[in-house]
């Protein structure tokens, strides 16, 4: 059993008060709070290690380069990638998906080719595919919010050039059977990208076990800084891809006649990268590995089960998304109350949740809603905080009944 009290002490912000009440932070799917070791790693970098990477021969540049590349090794190990060269540092999940769309999929497209996604994708796993000259096909989800797997399999055809699916839905909490999905796509020779933005904070991920070709995530959703994330790509695929952006650091030599691109992964990291972010991400990965992803998953499973029970007992509350397997988030609506009002009233009690379409408008449309309220969990949340949420929701119901 995780010692949540001890873990909470690692997060300075959890000691703050909001409107005179202790902060109850349940908006972790939007971004997580940061432990002191991540904050300190960034501070230490600027106080003692700051320099540009892959450039100088001087001590600080060598030190910064070592820290930056060590974070790559740790990220590779975290995902169980075969080789650190399979990790490209990017701004986040969004940039990683755009990179794959432009650099891997676009050059391979023939006319009428299709990209297959699911109905539960975040906008960042929809719009980058719409920018391509390809037909976007959408595998349906059922009323529980589960992917209709038989339909998904049927939709893989000779025209399917690429499959992109989320590992965990940010709006419904659905955990997709990603390994099965990869098997189905690979049986037809179609490569697969998995959007792991909402998965890596909640469960151990092994890209080689999943068998996927690409896996993406954002640092800020896994206790790391904003502005940094990682793309995992199988090495032969990465080596086959042209640069996405160009400039310094991604070249071996430049003349006006001919430029020779750098080796992977540096070919995809043009310009001075987010060095502090990468170092912070490395520290965040150390932190979650220290806490143990199995222990985090078990603790959060308890929170999800507890919250599902407690919220179901709030009068006129309906949970949106009742998939077989869920992680991280619970979406809900209260009869006759706009989700925005739910969020605003809870905020007065120091309780932070997200309301709106969660950048997943097709999911809202599927359930006939404009918006939901969403509580999303992290390793530091407690049953007491869920009780506070339920009490807050009861007050919302009273306010609107009066
Ligand atoms: N994919 C999923 C499944 C997400 O939930 C998000 C962000 C992204 C991709 C994009 O991540 P970014 O770091 O590149 O922005 N989801 C949310 C959310 O649920 N609330 O705020 C952001």
PDB file of C-alpha atoms in Angstrom, residues 95-292:
ATOM      1  CA  UNK A  95       4.178  17.859 -31.167  1.00  0.00           C
ATOM      2  CA  UNK A  96       5.095  14.163 -31.224  1.00  0.00           C
ATOM      3  CA  UNK A  97       1.901  13.304 -33.129  1.00  0.00           C
ATOM      4  CA  UNK A  98       2.456  16.156 -35.591  1.00  0.00           C
ATOM      5  CA  UNK A  99       6.014  14.956 -36.134  1.00  0.00           C
ATOM      6  CA  UNK A 100       4.873  11.433 -36.984  1.00  0.00           C
ATOM      7  CA  UNK A 101       2.045  12.732 -39.204  1.00  0.00           C
ATOM      8  CA  UNK A 102       4.331  14.973 -41.228  1.00  0.00           C
ATOM      9  CA  UNK A 103       7.513  12.968 -41.264  1.00  0.00           C
ATOM     10  CA  UNK A 104       6.380   9.342 -41.290  1.00  0.00           C
ATOM     11  CA  UNK A 105       2.846   9.245 -42.675  1.00  0.00           C
ATOM     12  CA  UNK A 106       2.751  12.112 -45.202  1.00  0.00           C
ATOM     13  CA  UNK A 107       5.598  10.836 -47.413  1.00  0.00           C
ATOM     14  CA  UNK A 108       4.015   7.368 -47.534  1.00  0.00           C
ATOM     15  CA  UNK A 109       0.515   8.453 -48.568  1.00  0.00           C
ATOM     16  CA  UNK A 110      -0.992   7.474 -51.886  1.00  0.00           C
ATOM     17  CA  UNK A 111      -4.262   8.904 -53.101  1.00  0.00           C
ATOM     18  CA  UNK A 112      -7.354   7.700 -51.194  1.00  0.00           C
ATOM     19  CA  UNK A 113      -5.247   6.332 -48.355  1.00  0.00           C
ATOM     20  CA  UNK A 114      -6.821   6.262 -44.922  1.00  0.00           C
ATOM     21  CA  UNK A 115      -5.746   7.005 -41.376  1.00  0.00           C
ATOM     22  CA  UNK A 116      -7.801   5.143 -38.785  1.00  0.00           C
ATOM     23  CA  UNK A 117      -8.477   6.653 -35.354  1.00  0.00           C
ATOM     24  CA  UNK A 118     -11.153   6.049 -32.714  1.00  0.00           C
ATOM     25  CA  UNK A 119     -14.123   8.133 -31.649  1.00  0.00           C
ATOM     26  CA  UNK A 120     -12.504   8.812 -28.252  1.00  0.00           C
ATOM     27  CA  UNK A 121      -9.385  10.686 -29.381  1.00  0.00           C
ATOM     28  CA  UNK A 122      -8.173  13.988 -27.974  1.00  0.00           C
ATOM     29  CA  UNK A 123      -8.133  16.738 -30.621  1.00  0.00           C
ATOM     30  CA  UNK A 124      -4.366  16.404 -30.818  1.00  0.00           C
ATOM     31  CA  UNK A 125      -4.808  12.882 -32.187  1.00  0.00           C
ATOM     32  CA  UNK A 126      -7.415  14.036 -34.730  1.00  0.00           C
ATOM     33  CA  UNK A 127      -6.387  17.375 -36.209  1.00  0.00           C
ATOM     34  CA  UNK A 128      -2.794  16.446 -37.229  1.00  0.00           C
ATOM     35  CA  UNK A 129      -4.278  13.658 -39.391  1.00  0.00           C
ATOM     36  CA  UNK A 130      -6.793  16.076 -40.927  1.00  0.00           C
ATOM     37  CA  UNK A 131      -3.882  18.183 -42.172  1.00  0.00           C
ATOM     38  CA  UNK A 132      -2.741  15.272 -44.330  1.00  0.00           C
ATOM     39  CA  UNK A 133      -4.126  14.472 -47.774  1.00  0.00           C
ATOM     40  CA  UNK A 134      -5.705  11.304 -46.356  1.00  0.00           C
ATOM     41  CA  UNK A 135      -9.204  10.101 -45.525  1.00  0.00           C
ATOM     42  CA  UNK A 136      -9.796  10.085 -41.757  1.00  0.00           C
ATOM     43  CA  UNK A 137     -11.757   7.028 -40.650  1.00  0.00           C
ATOM     44  CA  UNK A 138     -13.196   6.754 -37.172  1.00  0.00           C
ATOM     45  CA  UNK A 139     -13.786   3.489 -35.328  1.00  0.00           C
ATOM     46  CA  UNK A 140     -16.925   3.697 -33.174  1.00  0.00           C
ATOM     47  CA  UNK A 141     -17.285   3.483 -29.404  1.00  0.00           C
ATOM     48  CA  UNK A 142     -20.277   2.015 -27.602  1.00  0.00           C
ATOM     49  CA  UNK A 143     -22.518   3.604 -24.969  1.00  0.00           C
ATOM     50  CA  UNK A 144     -20.132   2.584 -22.203  1.00  0.00           C
ATOM     51  CA  UNK A 145     -17.264   4.333 -23.943  1.00  0.00           C
ATOM     52  CA  UNK A 146     -15.505   1.134 -25.023  1.00  0.00           C
ATOM     53  CA  UNK A 147     -14.012   0.852 -28.482  1.00  0.00           C
ATOM     54  CA  UNK A 148     -16.069  -1.518 -30.659  1.00  0.00           C
ATOM     55  CA  UNK A 149     -13.148  -3.787 -31.416  1.00  0.00           C
ATOM     56  CA  UNK A 150     -14.790  -5.931 -34.131  1.00  0.00           C
ATOM     57  CA  UNK A 151     -15.772  -2.795 -36.004  1.00  0.00           C
ATOM     58  CA  UNK A 152     -12.269  -1.385 -35.587  1.00  0.00           C
ATOM     59  CA  UNK A 153     -10.804  -4.559 -37.075  1.00  0.00           C
ATOM     60  CA  UNK A 154     -13.279  -4.480 -39.972  1.00  0.00           C
ATOM     61  CA  UNK A 155     -12.256  -0.924 -40.773  1.00  0.00           C
ATOM     62  CA  UNK A 156      -8.615  -1.857 -41.374  1.00  0.00           C
ATOM     63  CA  UNK A 157      -8.391  -2.213 -45.144  1.00  0.00           C
ATOM     64  CA  UNK A 158      -5.819  -2.129 -47.979  1.00  0.00           C
ATOM     65  CA  UNK A 159      -6.284   1.629 -47.912  1.00  0.00           C
ATOM     66  CA  UNK A 160      -5.371   1.978 -44.240  1.00  0.00           C
ATOM     67  CA  UNK A 161      -1.936   3.543 -44.175  1.00  0.00           C
ATOM     68  CA  UNK A 162      -1.786   4.254 -40.440  1.00  0.00           C
ATOM     69  CA  UNK A 163      -3.581   3.657 -37.140  1.00  0.00           C
ATOM     70  CA  UNK A 164      -3.479   6.194 -34.272  1.00  0.00           C
ATOM     71  CA  UNK A 165      -5.233   5.362 -30.994  1.00  0.00           C
ATOM     72  CA  UNK A 166      -5.218   6.660 -27.484  1.00  0.00           C
ATOM     73  CA  UNK A 167      -4.059   4.318 -24.746  1.00  0.00           C
ATOM     74  CA  UNK A 168      -6.360   5.972 -22.181  1.00  0.00           C
ATOM     75  CA  UNK A 169      -9.184   8.413 -23.001  1.00  0.00           C
ATOM     76  CA  UNK A 170      -8.833  11.760 -21.248  1.00  0.00           C
ATOM     77  CA  UNK A 171     -12.588  12.412 -21.370  1.00  0.00           C
ATOM     78  CA  UNK A 172     -13.941   8.962 -20.426  1.00  0.00           C
ATOM     79  CA  UNK A 173     -11.061   7.223 -18.670  1.00  0.00           C
ATOM     80  CA  UNK A 174     -11.422   4.211 -21.006  1.00  0.00           C
ATOM     81  CA  UNK A 175      -8.309   2.041 -21.192  1.00  0.00           C
ATOM     82  CA  UNK A 176      -7.984   0.648 -24.708  1.00  0.00           C
ATOM     83  CA  UNK A 177      -6.757  -2.901 -25.393  1.00  0.00           C
ATOM     84  CA  UNK A 178      -3.746  -1.465 -27.151  1.00  0.00           C
ATOM     85  CA  UNK A 179      -1.825  -4.706 -27.530  1.00  0.00           C
ATOM     86  CA  UNK A 180      -4.788  -6.323 -29.309  1.00  0.00           C
ATOM     87  CA  UNK A 181      -5.216  -3.230 -31.486  1.00  0.00           C
ATOM     88  CA  UNK A 182      -1.557  -3.373 -32.514  1.00  0.00           C
ATOM     89  CA  UNK A 183      -1.867  -7.081 -33.353  1.00  0.00           C
ATOM     90  CA  UNK A 184      -4.912  -6.403 -35.531  1.00  0.00           C
ATOM     91  CA  UNK A 185      -3.214  -3.566 -37.407  1.00  0.00           C
ATOM     92  CA  UNK A 186       0.086  -5.392 -37.807  1.00  0.00           C
ATOM     93  CA  UNK A 187      -1.732  -8.439 -39.176  1.00  0.00           C
ATOM     94  CA  UNK A 188      -2.570  -6.131 -42.103  1.00  0.00           C
ATOM     95  CA  UNK A 189       0.874  -4.525 -42.172  1.00  0.00           C
ATOM     96  CA  UNK A 190      -0.345  -1.184 -40.788  1.00  0.00           C
ATOM     97  CA  UNK A 191       1.883   0.746 -38.349  1.00  0.00           C
ATOM     98  CA  UNK A 192       0.390   2.046 -35.097  1.00  0.00           C
ATOM     99  CA  UNK A 193       0.889   5.163 -32.986  1.00  0.00           C
ATOM    100  CA  UNK A 194      -0.309   5.054 -29.389  1.00  0.00           C
ATOM    101  CA  UNK A 195      -1.123   8.309 -27.599  1.00  0.00           C
ATOM    102  CA  UNK A 196       0.046   7.584 -24.076  1.00  0.00           C
ATOM    103  CA  UNK A 197      -0.514  11.063 -22.609  1.00  0.00           C
ATOM    104  CA  UNK A 198      -3.098   9.735 -20.126  1.00  0.00           C
ATOM    105  CA  UNK A 199      -1.551   6.300 -19.655  1.00  0.00           C
ATOM    106  CA  UNK A 200       2.054   6.761 -18.508  1.00  0.00           C
ATOM    107  CA  UNK A 201       1.091   8.520 -15.245  1.00  0.00           C
ATOM    108  CA  UNK A 202      -1.204   5.681 -14.221  1.00  0.00           C
ATOM    109  CA  UNK A 203       0.268   2.325 -15.259  1.00  0.00           C
ATOM    110  CA  UNK A 204       3.542   0.660 -16.245  1.00  0.00           C
ATOM    111  CA  UNK A 205       4.034   0.912 -20.023  1.00  0.00           C
ATOM    112  CA  UNK A 206       6.252  -1.434 -22.023  1.00  0.00           C
ATOM    113  CA  UNK A 207       6.397  -0.403 -25.668  1.00  0.00           C
ATOM    114  CA  UNK A 208       8.019  -3.653 -26.726  1.00  0.00           C
ATOM    115  CA  UNK A 209       5.314  -5.691 -25.053  1.00  0.00           C
ATOM    116  CA  UNK A 210       2.619  -3.507 -26.666  1.00  0.00           C
ATOM    117  CA  UNK A 211       4.402  -3.926 -29.998  1.00  0.00           C
ATOM    118  CA  UNK A 212       3.483  -0.406 -31.150  1.00  0.00           C
ATOM    119  CA  UNK A 213       5.579   1.500 -33.672  1.00  0.00           C
ATOM    120  CA  UNK A 214       5.216   4.927 -32.047  1.00  0.00           C
ATOM    121  CA  UNK A 215       4.311   5.963 -28.501  1.00  0.00           C
ATOM    122  CA  UNK A 216       3.955   9.559 -27.323  1.00  0.00           C
ATOM    123  CA  UNK A 217       3.538  11.301 -23.988  1.00  0.00           C
ATOM    124  CA  UNK A 218       3.837  14.702 -22.284  1.00  0.00           C
ATOM    125  CA  UNK A 219       6.126  15.416 -19.338  1.00  0.00           C
ATOM    126  CA  UNK A 220       3.706  17.716 -17.539  1.00  0.00           C
ATOM    127  CA  UNK A 221       1.095  14.988 -17.075  1.00  0.00           C
ATOM    128  CA  UNK A 222       3.606  12.759 -15.312  1.00  0.00           C
ATOM    129  CA  UNK A 223       4.829  15.177 -12.628  1.00  0.00           C
ATOM    130  CA  UNK A 224       7.403  16.780 -14.944  1.00  0.00           C
ATOM    131  CA  UNK A 225       7.619  20.293 -16.408  1.00  0.00           C
ATOM    132  CA  UNK A 226       5.545  21.718 -19.240  1.00  0.00           C
ATOM    133  CA  UNK A 227       7.008  22.159 -22.710  1.00  0.00           C
ATOM    134  CA  UNK A 228       8.655  18.752 -22.870  1.00  0.00           C
ATOM    135  CA  UNK A 229       7.564  15.279 -23.887  1.00  0.00           C
ATOM    136  CA  UNK A 230       8.819  12.236 -25.681  1.00  0.00           C
ATOM    137  CA  UNK A 231       8.249  10.378 -28.912  1.00  0.00           C
ATOM    138  CA  UNK A 232       9.226   6.722 -28.942  1.00  0.00           C
ATOM    139  CA  UNK A 233       9.689   5.361 -32.454  1.00  0.00           C
ATOM    140  CA  UNK A 234      11.097   1.993 -33.499  1.00  0.00           C
ATOM    141  CA  UNK A 235      14.611   2.637 -34.725  1.00  0.00           C
ATOM    142  CA  UNK A 236      14.274   1.462 -38.351  1.00  0.00           C
ATOM    143  CA  UNK A 237      11.182   3.645 -38.756  1.00  0.00           C
ATOM    144  CA  UNK A 238      12.859   6.675 -37.220  1.00  0.00           C
ATOM    145  CA  UNK A 239      15.885   6.173 -39.446  1.00  0.00           C
ATOM    146  CA  UNK A 240      13.617   6.102 -42.503  1.00  0.00           C
ATOM    147  CA  UNK A 241      12.042   9.472 -41.686  1.00  0.00           C
ATOM    148  CA  UNK A 242      13.025  12.850 -43.131  1.00  0.00           C
ATOM    149  CA  UNK A 243      13.545  15.786 -40.724  1.00  0.00           C
ATOM    150  CA  UNK A 244      10.479  17.476 -39.320  1.00  0.00           C
ATOM    151  CA  UNK A 245      12.028  20.851 -38.541  1.00  0.00           C
ATOM    152  CA  UNK A 246      15.485  22.010 -39.496  1.00  0.00           C
ATOM    153  CA  UNK A 247      18.247  24.262 -38.260  1.00  0.00           C
ATOM    154  CA  UNK A 248      21.115  23.774 -35.846  1.00  0.00           C
ATOM    155  CA  UNK A 249      21.925  20.572 -33.957  1.00  0.00           C
ATOM    156  CA  UNK A 250      20.055  18.387 -36.460  1.00  0.00           C
ATOM    157  CA  UNK A 251      22.854  18.500 -39.026  1.00  0.00           C
ATOM    158  CA  UNK A 252      26.310  16.987 -39.417  1.00  0.00           C
ATOM    159  CA  UNK A 253      27.505  19.545 -41.942  1.00  0.00           C
ATOM    160  CA  UNK A 254      26.011  22.442 -43.855  1.00  0.00           C
ATOM    161  CA  UNK A 255      27.083  24.160 -47.014  1.00  0.00           C
ATOM    162  CA  UNK A 256      24.967  26.105 -49.473  1.00  0.00           C
ATOM    163  CA  UNK A 257      25.282  23.186 -51.861  1.00  0.00           C
ATOM    164  CA  UNK A 258      24.608  20.283 -49.544  1.00  0.00           C
ATOM    165  CA  UNK A 259      23.547  19.673 -45.973  1.00  0.00           C
ATOM    166  CA  UNK A 260      24.059  16.336 -44.277  1.00  0.00           C
ATOM    167  CA  UNK A 261      21.547  15.565 -41.568  1.00  0.00           C
ATOM    168  CA  UNK A 262      22.538  14.322 -38.154  1.00  0.00           C
ATOM    169  CA  UNK A 263      21.884  10.765 -36.958  1.00  0.00           C
ATOM    170  CA  UNK A 264      18.705   9.885 -35.095  1.00  0.00           C
ATOM    171  CA  UNK A 265      17.382  11.056 -32.704  1.00  0.00           C
ATOM    172  CA  UNK A 266      19.251  14.372 -33.075  1.00  0.00           C
ATOM    173  CA  UNK A 267      17.941  14.763 -36.623  1.00  0.00           C
ATOM    174  CA  UNK A 268      14.549  15.454 -35.032  1.00  0.00           C
ATOM    175  CA  UNK A 269      15.715  17.877 -32.361  1.00  0.00           C
ATOM    176  CA  UNK A 270      16.399  21.050 -34.319  1.00  0.00           C
ATOM    177  CA  UNK A 271      17.685  24.075 -32.441  1.00  0.00           C
ATOM    178  CA  UNK A 272      18.530  24.483 -28.773  1.00  0.00           C
ATOM    179  CA  UNK A 273      16.197  22.079 -27.032  1.00  0.00           C
ATOM    180  CA  UNK A 274      14.257  22.483 -23.786  1.00  0.00           C
ATOM    181  CA  UNK A 275      17.252  21.427 -21.684  1.00  0.00           C
ATOM    182  CA  UNK A 276      15.749  22.322 -18.306  1.00  0.00           C
ATOM    183  CA  UNK A 277      12.560  20.518 -19.334  1.00  0.00           C
ATOM    184  CA  UNK A 278      14.354  17.347 -20.358  1.00  0.00           C
ATOM    185  CA  UNK A 279      16.345  17.340 -17.110  1.00  0.00           C
ATOM    186  CA  UNK A 280      13.103  17.923 -15.173  1.00  0.00           C
ATOM    187  CA  UNK A 281      11.434  15.088 -17.065  1.00  0.00           C
ATOM    188  CA  UNK A 282      14.322  12.792 -16.150  1.00  0.00           C
ATOM    189  CA  UNK A 283      13.808  13.712 -12.487  1.00  0.00           C
ATOM    190  CA  UNK A 284      10.037  13.096 -12.794  1.00  0.00           C
ATOM    191  CA  UNK A 285      10.662   9.659 -14.274  1.00  0.00           C
ATOM    192  CA  UNK A 286      13.016   8.852 -11.390  1.00  0.00           C
ATOM    193  CA  UNK A 287      10.286  10.001  -9.034  1.00  0.00           C
ATOM    194  CA  UNK A 288       7.510   7.783 -10.408  1.00  0.00           C
ATOM    195  CA  UNK A 289       9.867   4.832 -10.674  1.00  0.00           C
ATOM    196  CA  UNK A 290      10.798   5.415  -7.036  1.00  0.00           C
ATOM    197  CA  UNK A 291       7.130   5.481  -6.011  1.00  0.00           C
ATOM    198  CA  UNK A 292       6.596   2.403  -8.212  1.00  0.00           C
TER     199      UNK A 292
END
